[in-house]
C-alpha cells in the first residue's frame, strides 16, 4: 500500500513539471459551476450595501423586542437579518448579560454539557496564493515549506491516535498542485488505515477526518466524498468584497471571490452534506462578517435544506514575517469576540460552534460557556510537528500562525471536567448517516442529543481508560457517573442497552456506538 502511494506521488511530480502553475490555476476554476448559482443580474447572496444598511438602521433596538428575539432563539429557530442586526446593536451591558445567558441555555438545550474534541493536522504548507495576512503566502520566503509523504502522514497519526488519543481531525491543505484532490484522497485513506495498539488491548485510530482545503469542483468534491470525508470546512475569510480583493491578489486562485463563495454549494451538490463555514475576524468590521455568515447559513438552508453544521470565528493571529495582525484596523477585542460568539449562537441556534487553540487558555475558559460545542487540544500547526517536536514549542518558520494555547489534551479535558463538561470523542453521527438534513432535524428537535449523550459517555470511558493521566481520571469518573444516572432517569427506554454497551467498553471492547 505504501509503495503505491509513493508511486502516485512521483507521478504527480512529473505531471507538475509539464504543467505550469498558471495553466493549473486556469484549469481549476469552472465558471459554469459558479454562474448557475448567481442571480440573473450576476450578483450573489452577499449584498454588501444591504448588510451595511441593516446594521445602520437598527441602532438602539428596543429592549422588549430584543427579549422577543431571545425567545425565538430559544425555540431553535434561525434569526432573520433584521433580528441579528438588532442584537449586534445592543449597547446596554445588562442586556448583553441576558443575551449571553440565553446563548448558554441554547447550547445546553441542543448540545447539553458536551464538548467535542479534535486536533488540527497540517499536511501541506506549499501554497500558490498570496493572502496578505498569512504566514504561508507564496511570497513569504521565511517559511520552510513542504508536503508530507504518506509515511510522514501516518507517523503523525501514530502520535495523534496512538499517544494522545484523538479520534477526530481537521486536516489542512494549502492550495497547490502537489496537494490536489489526488493527494487529498490518498492522505484521507492513509489516515483511516492507521490503527495503533493501546495498553488496554484495544487500538487508537482516527474515526472521522474533516477537511479544510481549497475550493474544489463538483467532480473533485465527489471524489473526496467517496473516500469518506467528515465535514468539509472552508472560510470565506472576509465576505466584504472590497476587502477580499485587497487581501487576495487578483492573479491568484484565491483572488476569485465567487469560486470560494460557492464552494459549499458545489460540495453539497456533490453529496457532501456536512459543511462548516467561517470568517477570519480582523480583516473587516466584525458586525458585517457576522451578518454575512448568517446570510451564508440562510442561503444554504434555502437552497439545500441544510445549514452549516459548524461555524468558526478565528481571530487573526501573528505569523512569521507577516505584520498584518499587528497593523489591521479591524482587530477584534476580547470584549467583541464575546459578542461575536453570543450573536452567532443566538442567530443560528442549531449550529456547532468551533473555538480553537488560536485563543489562549484563559480566553478559551471564558468563551466556552457562551455556546461552544467543539474545540481542539494538544494542537500543533507546524508541518510534521506531532512526530517531530518532543515538546509543545512552536517553530514559527514551519507554521501558518502562532497558537495561543498549546496545552495537552489531558490538561484541557481535565479543566473542562472541573467545570462540569464531558469531553466527547464521538464520531458516530457521520458513520451512521446522521448528517445533512437528518442531523439538522435531529438537532432542532433535540433528538440528536440522545445519541450524542450515550456516545459521549462511551467514548469518554474509552479515552479515560486508554489515555488519561491518573489526575484526569479522578476528575472524569464522577462525570461519567453523573451522565449514567441522567441516562437512567431521563432515557429509561435506552438504559438497558446503553449499560450493556458501556460495560463492554469498560472491559476493553472498542468503538461501540449508537
Ligand atoms: Fe495559502 Fe491559505 Fe495562506 Fe492563503 S490563507 S496563503 S490560501 S495557506
Coordinates of C-alpha atoms and ligand atoms in Angstrom, one line a residue:
X1 CA 0.0 0.0 0.0
X2 CA 2.7 2.5 0.9
X3 CA 4.7 1.8 -2.3
X4 CA 1.5 2.5 -4.3
X5 CA 1.1 5.9 -2.6
X6 CA 4.7 6.8 -3.3
X7 CA 4.4 5.9 -6.9
X8 CA 1.3 8.1 -7.2
X9 CA 3.2 11.0 -5.6
X10 CA 6.1 10.6 -8.0
X11 CA 3.7 10.5 -11.0
X12 CA 2.2 13.8 -9.7
X13 CA 5.6 15.4 -9.5
X14 CA 6.2 14.5 -13.2
X15 CA 2.7 15.9 -14.1
X16 CA 3.6 19.1 -12.3
X17 CA 6.8 19.5 -14.2
X18 CA 4.9 19.6 -17.5
X19 CA 2.1 21.8 -16.3
X20 CA 2.9 25.4 -15.3
X21 CA 1.3 26.8 -12.2
X22 CA -0.6 29.3 -14.4
X23 CA -2.1 26.6 -16.5
X24 CA -3.1 24.7 -13.4
X25 CA -4.7 27.8 -11.9
X26 CA -6.7 28.3 -15.1
X27 CA -7.9 24.7 -15.2
X28 CA -9.1 24.8 -11.6
X29 CA -11.9 27.3 -11.8
X30 CA -15.1 26.2 -13.6
X31 CA -17.1 29.3 -14.3
X32 CA -20.2 27.3 -15.2
X33 CA -20.2 25.8 -11.7
X34 CA -20.5 29.4 -10.3
X35 CA -22.8 31.0 -12.9
X36 CA -25.6 28.6 -12.2
X37 CA -26.0 29.9 -8.7
X38 CA -25.6 33.6 -9.4
X39 CA -28.7 35.9 -9.5
X40 CA -29.9 36.8 -13.1
X41 CA -28.0 40.2 -12.8
X42 CA -24.8 38.4 -11.9
X43 CA -24.9 39.3 -8.2
X44 CA -24.6 36.8 -5.3
X45 CA -26.3 36.3 -1.9
X46 CA -23.9 38.7 -0.1
X47 CA -25.4 42.1 -0.6
X48 CA -22.7 44.4 1.0
X49 CA -24.9 47.6 0.8
X50 CA -27.9 45.9 2.3
X51 CA -25.9 44.4 5.2
X52 CA -24.4 47.8 6.0
X53 CA -27.8 49.4 5.8
X54 CA -29.4 46.9 8.2
X55 CA -26.6 47.4 10.7
X56 CA -27.0 51.2 10.4
X57 CA -30.8 51.1 10.6
X58 CA -31.2 49.2 13.9
X59 CA -29.2 51.3 16.3
X60 CA -30.7 51.4 19.8
X61 CA -33.1 48.5 19.5
X62 CA -36.0 48.3 21.9
X63 CA -35.4 46.1 25.0
X64 CA -38.7 44.3 24.6
X65 CA -38.0 43.5 21.0
X66 CA -34.6 42.0 22.0
X67 CA -36.3 39.8 24.5
X68 CA -38.8 38.6 21.9
X69 CA -35.8 37.7 19.7
X70 CA -34.2 35.8 22.5
X71 CA -37.4 33.7 22.9
X72 CA -37.3 32.9 19.2
X73 CA -33.7 31.8 19.5
X74 CA -34.7 29.6 22.4
X75 CA -37.1 27.9 20.1
X76 CA -34.1 26.9 18.0
X77 CA -35.3 29.0 15.0
X78 CA -32.7 30.8 12.8
X79 CA -33.0 34.5 13.1
X80 CA -33.6 36.8 10.2
X81 CA -31.1 39.5 9.2
X82 CA -33.1 42.4 10.9
X83 CA -33.2 40.4 14.1
X84 CA -29.4 39.7 14.0
X85 CA -28.7 43.4 13.2
X86 CA -30.7 44.4 16.3
X87 CA -28.7 42.0 18.5
X88 CA -25.4 43.4 17.1
X89 CA -26.5 46.9 18.0
X90 CA -27.4 46.3 21.7
X91 CA -25.4 48.7 24.0
X92 CA -26.9 48.0 27.4
X93 CA -24.4 45.8 29.4
X94 CA -27.3 44.2 31.3
X95 CA -29.0 43.2 28.1
X96 CA -25.7 41.7 26.8
X97 CA -25.6 39.6 30.0
X98 CA -29.1 38.4 29.3
X99 CA -28.1 37.6 25.7
X100 CA -25.1 35.6 27.0
X101 CA -27.2 33.6 29.5
X102 CA -29.7 32.8 26.7
X103 CA -26.8 31.7 24.4
X104 CA -25.6 29.3 27.2
X105 CA -29.1 28.0 27.6
X106 CA -29.5 27.3 23.9
X107 CA -26.2 25.4 23.9
X108 CA -27.3 23.3 26.9
X109 CA -30.7 22.7 25.2
X110 CA -29.2 21.4 21.9
X111 CA -25.8 20.0 23.0
X112 CA -26.1 19.6 26.8
X113 CA -22.7 19.7 28.6
X114 CA -20.8 18.0 25.8
X115 CA -17.7 19.4 24.2
X116 CA -16.4 17.5 21.1
X117 CA -12.6 17.4 20.8
X118 CA -10.5 17.3 17.6
X119 CA -6.9 18.1 16.5
X120 CA -5.7 20.1 13.5
X121 CA -3.2 18.4 11.2
X122 CA -1.4 20.3 8.5
X123 CA -0.5 18.1 5.6
X124 CA 1.0 20.7 3.3
X125 CA 2.3 24.2 3.6
X126 CA 3.3 24.9 0.0
X127 CA 0.7 27.4 -1.4
X128 CA 0.1 29.2 -4.7
X129 CA -1.8 32.0 -3.1
X130 CA -0.6 35.3 -1.6
X131 CA -3.1 36.2 1.2
X132 CA -1.8 39.3 2.9
X133 CA -2.4 38.0 6.4
X134 CA -1.0 34.5 6.1
X135 CA 2.4 33.2 7.0
X136 CA 2.2 30.6 4.3
X137 CA 1.6 33.1 1.4
X138 CA 3.7 32.2 -1.6
X139 CA 5.9 35.3 -1.4
X140 CA 6.9 34.7 2.2
X141 CA 10.5 33.4 1.9
X142 CA 10.9 32.9 5.7
X143 CA 8.8 29.7 5.7
X144 CA 10.2 26.2 5.4
X145 CA 7.5 24.5 3.3
X146 CA 6.6 21.0 2.3
X147 CA 4.0 18.4 1.6
X148 CA 4.0 15.3 3.8
X149 CA 4.6 11.9 2.3
X150 CA 2.2 9.2 3.1
X151 CA 4.7 7.7 5.6
X152 CA 5.0 11.1 7.3
X153 CA 1.2 11.4 7.5
X154 CA 1.0 8.1 9.1
X155 CA 3.8 9.0 11.6
X156 CA 1.7 12.0 12.6
X157 CA -1.4 9.7 13.1
X158 CA 0.6 7.3 15.2
X159 CA 1.1 10.2 17.7
X160 CA -2.3 11.7 17.4
X161 CA -4.3 8.5 17.7
X162 CA -1.8 6.2 19.4
X163 CA -0.3 8.5 22.1
X164 CA -2.7 11.4 22.6
X165 CA -5.9 9.5 21.9
X166 CA -7.6 11.8 19.3
X167 CA -10.4 10.3 17.2
X168 CA -11.3 13.3 15.0
X169 CA -9.1 15.5 12.9
X170 CA -9.4 18.6 10.8
X171 CA -6.7 18.1 8.1
X172 CA -5.5 21.3 6.4
X173 CA -4.1 21.5 2.9
X174 CA -2.6 24.6 1.4
X175 CA -3.6 25.2 -2.3
X176 CA -1.0 23.7 -4.7
X177 CA -0.8 21.1 -7.5
X178 CA 1.2 18.9 -5.1
X179 CA -1.7 18.8 -2.6
X180 CA -4.6 18.4 -5.2
X181 CA -7.6 16.2 -4.9
X182 CA -5.5 13.0 -5.6
X183 CA -3.2 13.8 -2.7
X184 CA -6.2 14.6 -0.5
X185 CA -7.9 11.3 -1.3
X186 CA -4.7 9.3 -0.7
X187 CA -3.9 11.0 2.6
X188 CA -7.5 10.6 3.9
X189 CA -7.4 6.9 3.1
X190 CA -3.9 6.6 4.7
X191 CA -5.2 8.3 7.9
X192 CA -8.1 6.0 8.2
X193 CA -5.8 3.0 7.7
X194 CA -3.6 3.6 10.8
X195 CA -4.5 1.6 13.9
X196 CA -2.2 1.7 16.9
X197 CA -2.5 -0.8 19.8
X198 CA -3.3 0.7 23.2
X199 CA -2.4 -0.5 26.7
X200 CA -5.9 -1.8 27.3
X201 CA -5.7 -4.2 24.4
X202 CA -7.7 -2.0 22.0
X203 CA -6.4 0.3 19.4
X204 CA -6.2 4.0 18.8
X205 CA -7.5 5.3 15.4
X206 CA -8.8 8.3 13.7
X207 CA -12.5 7.7 13.1
X208 CA -13.5 11.0 11.4
X209 CA -11.4 13.2 9.2
X210 CA -12.8 16.7 8.5
X211 CA -11.1 18.6 5.7
X212 CA -10.1 22.3 5.5
X213 CA -8.9 22.8 2.0
X214 CA -9.2 25.0 -1.1
X215 CA -12.5 25.2 -3.1
X216 CA -12.9 22.2 -5.4
X217 CA -15.0 21.5 -8.4
X218 CA -18.2 19.3 -8.1
X219 CA -16.2 16.4 -9.6
X220 CA -13.4 16.7 -7.1
X221 CA -15.7 17.1 -4.2
X222 CA -17.5 13.9 -5.4
X223 CA -14.1 12.1 -5.3
X224 CA -13.4 13.3 -1.7
X225 CA -16.9 12.2 -0.7
X226 CA -16.2 8.7 -1.9
X227 CA -13.1 8.4 0.4
X228 CA -15.2 9.2 3.5
X229 CA -14.7 12.9 4.3
X230 CA -16.4 14.1 7.5
X231 CA -17.1 17.8 7.4
X232 CA -15.8 20.0 4.5
X233 CA -14.8 23.3 6.0
X234 CA -13.8 26.4 4.3
X235 CA -13.8 30.0 5.5
X236 CA -14.6 32.9 3.2
X237 CA -12.0 34.9 5.3
X238 CA -13.9 38.1 4.7
X239 CA -17.3 38.4 2.9
X240 CA -16.7 42.1 2.3
X241 CA -15.9 42.3 -1.4
X242 CA -13.6 45.3 -1.5
X243 CA -11.6 44.0 1.5
X244 CA -11.5 40.5 -0.1
X245 CA -10.0 42.0 -3.2
X246 CA -7.3 43.8 -1.1
X247 CA -6.3 40.7 0.8
X248 CA -6.2 38.2 -2.1
X249 CA -4.4 39.4 -5.2
X250 CA -6.4 39.1 -8.4
X251 CA -3.9 37.0 -10.2
X252 CA -4.2 34.2 -7.6
X253 CA -6.7 31.4 -7.4
X254 CA -8.0 32.7 -4.1
X255 CA -8.5 36.1 -5.7
X256 CA -11.7 34.7 -7.3
X257 CA -14.3 35.7 -4.7
X258 CA -17.2 33.7 -6.2
X259 CA -15.2 30.4 -6.7
X260 CA -14.7 30.4 -2.9
X261 CA -18.2 31.8 -2.0
X262 CA -19.9 29.0 -3.8
X263 CA -17.6 26.2 -2.7
X264 CA -20.3 24.9 -0.2
X265 CA -22.9 24.8 -3.0
X266 CA -20.6 22.6 -5.0
X267 CA -19.7 20.4 -2.0
X268 CA -23.4 19.9 -1.3
X269 CA -24.2 19.3 -4.9
X270 CA -21.5 16.6 -4.9
X271 CA -23.2 14.9 -1.9
X272 CA -21.0 16.2 0.9
X273 CA -23.9 17.1 3.2
X274 CA -21.9 18.2 6.2
X275 CA -20.2 21.6 5.7
X276 CA -18.6 24.2 8.0
X277 CA -18.3 27.9 7.3
X278 CA -16.4 30.7 8.9
X279 CA -14.8 34.1 8.7
X280 CA -11.3 35.3 9.8
X281 CA -12.1 38.1 12.2
X282 CA -9.8 41.1 12.0
X283 CA -9.9 41.7 8.2
X284 CA -13.1 43.8 8.2
X285 CA -15.8 45.1 10.5
X286 CA -16.9 42.2 12.7
X287 CA -20.6 43.1 12.7
X288 CA -20.6 42.9 8.9
X289 CA -18.9 39.5 9.0
X290 CA -21.5 38.1 11.5
X291 CA -24.3 39.4 9.2
X292 CA -22.7 37.8 6.2
X293 CA -22.2 34.4 8.0
X294 CA -25.9 34.5 8.7
X295 CA -26.6 35.2 5.1
X296 CA -24.5 32.3 4.1
X297 CA -26.3 30.0 6.5
X298 CA -29.7 31.2 5.2
X299 CA -28.5 30.7 1.6
X300 CA -27.5 27.1 2.3
X301 CA -30.8 26.4 4.2
X302 CA -32.9 27.8 1.4
X303 CA -31.1 26.2 -1.5
X304 CA -30.3 22.8 0.0
X305 CA -32.4 22.5 3.2
X306 CA -29.1 22.1 5.1
X307 CA -27.5 24.8 7.1
X308 CA -23.8 24.8 8.1
X309 CA -23.0 22.0 10.6
X310 CA -20.4 24.3 12.1
X311 CA -19.4 28.0 12.2
X312 CA -15.9 29.1 13.1
X313 CA -14.8 32.6 14.0
X314 CA -11.0 32.6 14.3
X315 CA -9.3 35.9 15.2
X316 CA -6.2 36.8 13.2
X317 CA -3.0 35.8 14.9
X318 CA 0.7 36.8 14.5
X319 CA 2.6 34.9 11.8
X320 CA 6.2 34.6 10.7
X321 CA 7.4 37.7 8.7
X322 CA 3.8 38.9 8.5
X323 CA 2.9 42.2 10.2
X324 CA -0.8 42.2 9.3
X325 CA -2.1 41.1 12.7
X326 CA -0.4 44.0 14.4
X327 CA -1.4 46.6 11.8
X328 CA -5.0 45.8 10.9
X329 CA -7.6 48.5 11.7
X330 CA -10.2 45.9 12.3
X331 CA -8.6 44.0 15.2
X332 CA -11.3 42.3 17.3
X333 CA -11.0 42.9 21.1
X334 CA -11.6 40.3 23.8
X335 CA -14.9 42.0 24.6
X336 CA -16.0 41.9 20.9
X337 CA -15.2 38.2 20.4
X338 CA -17.6 37.5 23.3
X339 CA -20.3 39.4 21.4
X340 CA -19.5 37.6 18.1
X341 CA -19.9 34.2 19.7
X342 CA -23.1 35.2 21.6
X343 CA -24.8 36.6 18.5
X344 CA -23.8 33.7 16.3
X345 CA -25.2 31.2 18.9
X346 CA -28.4 33.2 19.1
X347 CA -28.8 33.6 15.4
X348 CA -28.1 30.1 14.3
X349 CA -29.1 28.1 17.4
X350 CA -28.7 24.6 15.9
X351 CA -25.2 25.0 14.6
X352 CA -22.0 23.6 16.1
X353 CA -19.6 26.3 17.1
X354 CA -15.8 25.8 17.0
X355 CA -13.3 27.7 19.2
X356 CA -9.7 26.8 18.5
X357 CA -6.4 26.9 20.3
X358 CA -5.7 30.2 18.5
X359 CA -7.2 31.7 21.7
X360 CA -5.1 31.4 24.9
X361 CA -6.2 29.2 27.8
X362 CA -7.8 31.9 29.8
X363 CA -9.9 33.2 26.8
X364 CA -11.0 29.7 26.0
X365 CA -12.1 29.1 29.5
X366 CA -14.2 32.3 29.5
X367 CA -15.7 31.9 26.0
X368 CA -16.7 28.2 26.0
X369 CA -19.8 28.7 28.2
X370 CA -21.2 31.1 25.6
X371 CA -22.1 28.2 23.4
X372 CA -19.1 26.5 22.1
X373 CA -19.6 22.9 21.0
X374 CA -16.1 21.9 19.6
X375 CA -12.5 22.7 20.5
X376 CA -9.0 21.3 19.9
X377 CA -6.2 20.4 22.2
X378 CA -2.6 19.1 22.1
X379 CA -2.6 21.2 18.9
X380 CA 0.4 21.7 16.6
X381 CA 0.1 23.5 13.3
X382 CA 3.7 23.0 12.1
X383 CA 4.3 20.6 9.3
X384 CA 5.2 17.2 10.7
X385 CA 5.1 18.7 14.2
X386 CA 3.3 15.9 16.1
X387 CA 6.0 13.4 15.2
X388 CA 9.0 15.8 15.1
X389 CA 8.6 18.0 18.2
X390 CA 9.2 16.4 21.6
X391 CA 7.6 19.3 23.4
X392 CA 4.9 21.8 22.7
X393 CA 7.3 24.5 21.4
X394 CA 6.2 26.2 18.2
X395 CA 8.5 26.7 15.3
X396 CA 7.2 29.9 13.6
X397 CA 9.0 29.2 10.3
X398 CA 7.1 26.0 9.9
X399 CA 3.6 27.2 10.6
X400 CA 0.8 29.4 9.3
X401 CA 0.4 31.4 12.5
X402 CA 1.2 31.2 16.2
X403 CA -1.2 29.3 18.5
X404 CA -2.3 30.8 21.8
X405 CA -2.9 27.6 23.7
X406 CA -0.6 24.6 23.4
X407 CA -1.8 22.6 26.4
X408 CA -2.2 18.9 26.2
X409 CA -5.5 17.1 25.5
X410 CA -5.2 15.6 29.0
X411 CA -4.9 19.1 30.6
X412 CA -7.8 20.5 28.6
X413 CA -10.1 17.5 29.3
X414 CA -9.3 17.8 33.0
X415 CA -10.0 21.6 33.1
X416 CA -13.3 21.1 31.3
X417 CA -14.2 18.2 33.6
X418 CA -13.6 20.5 36.6
X419 CA -16.1 22.9 35.0
X420 CA -18.7 20.1 34.6
X421 CA -18.2 19.4 30.9
X422 CA -17.9 15.9 29.4
X423 CA -15.5 15.6 26.6
X424 CA -17.0 13.7 23.7
X425 CA -14.9 11.7 21.2
X426 CA -18.0 10.6 19.4
X427 CA -17.8 10.2 15.6
X428 CA -21.0 8.1 15.3
X429 CA -23.3 10.7 13.6
X430 CA -21.3 10.7 10.4
X431 CA -20.6 7.0 10.4
X432 CA -24.4 6.2 10.9
X433 CA -25.5 8.6 8.3
X434 CA -26.8 11.2 10.8
X435 CA -25.6 14.1 8.6
X436 CA -27.1 16.7 6.4
X437 CA -30.9 17.2 6.6
X438 CA -31.2 14.4 9.0
X439 CA -28.7 15.9 11.6
X440 CA -30.3 19.4 11.1
X441 CA -33.8 18.0 12.0
X442 CA -32.3 16.0 14.9
X443 CA -30.5 19.0 16.3
X444 CA -33.5 21.3 16.0
X445 CA -35.8 18.9 17.8
X446 CA -33.2 17.9 20.4
X447 CA -33.3 14.2 19.3
X448 CA -29.7 14.1 18.3
X449 CA -28.8 14.9 21.9
X450 CA -30.0 11.4 22.9
X451 CA -27.5 9.6 20.6
X452 CA -24.7 12.1 21.5
X453 CA -25.2 11.7 25.2
X454 CA -24.9 7.9 25.0
X455 CA -21.9 8.0 22.7
X456 CA -20.2 10.8 24.7
X457 CA -20.2 8.6 27.8
X458 CA -18.9 5.5 25.9
X459 CA -16.1 7.4 24.2
X460 CA -15.1 9.3 27.3
X461 CA -14.8 5.9 29.1
X462 CA -12.6 4.6 26.3
X463 CA -10.4 7.7 26.4
X464 CA -10.1 7.7 30.2
X465 CA -9.0 4.1 30.2
X466 CA -6.6 4.3 27.2
X467 CA -5.0 7.7 27.5
X468 CA -5.9 9.8 30.6
X469 CA -3.5 10.6 33.4
X470 CA -4.5 9.4 36.9
X471 CA -5.2 13.1 37.8
X472 CA -7.7 13.4 35.0
X473 CA -9.3 10.1 35.7
X474 CA -10.1 11.3 39.2
X475 CA -12.0 14.3 37.7
X476 CA -13.6 12.2 34.9
X477 CA -15.1 9.3 36.9
X478 CA -17.8 11.4 38.8
X479 CA -18.8 13.0 35.4
X480 CA -19.3 9.5 34.0
X481 CA -21.4 8.5 37.0
X482 CA -23.5 11.8 36.7
X483 CA -24.2 11.1 33.0
X484 CA -25.1 7.4 33.6
X485 CA -27.5 8.5 36.3
X486 CA -29.1 11.1 33.9
X487 CA -29.5 8.4 31.2
X488 CA -31.2 6.1 33.8
X489 CA -33.6 8.8 34.8
X490 CA -34.3 10.7 31.6
X491 CA -33.9 8.0 28.9
X492 CA -35.2 4.8 30.6
X493 CA -36.0 3.1 27.3
X494 CA -32.3 3.3 26.2
X495 CA -30.8 2.5 29.6
X496 CA -30.5 -1.3 29.5
X497 CA -28.9 -1.4 26.0
X498 CA -26.7 1.5 26.9
X499 CA -25.4 0.0 30.2
X500 CA -24.7 -3.3 28.4
X501 CA -22.6 -1.5 25.8
X502 CA -20.9 0.7 28.4
X503 CA -19.9 -2.4 30.4
X504 CA -18.4 -4.0 27.3
X505 CA -16.4 -0.8 26.7
X506 CA -15.2 -0.7 30.3
X507 CA -14.0 -4.3 29.8
X508 CA -11.8 -3.2 26.9
X509 CA -14.1 -3.6 23.8
X510 CA -13.6 -0.5 21.5
X511 CA -15.6 1.6 19.0
X512 CA -19.1 0.7 20.1
X513 CA -21.6 3.4 19.2
X514 CA -25.3 4.2 18.8
Ligands
LIG1 FE1 -2.4 29.9 1.1 FE2 -4.5 29.6 2.8 FE3 -2.4 31.0 3.5 FE4 -3.9 32.0 1.6 S1 -4.5 31.6 3.8 S2 -1.7 31.9 1.5 S3 -4.6 30.1 0.6 S4 -2.4 28.8 3.1

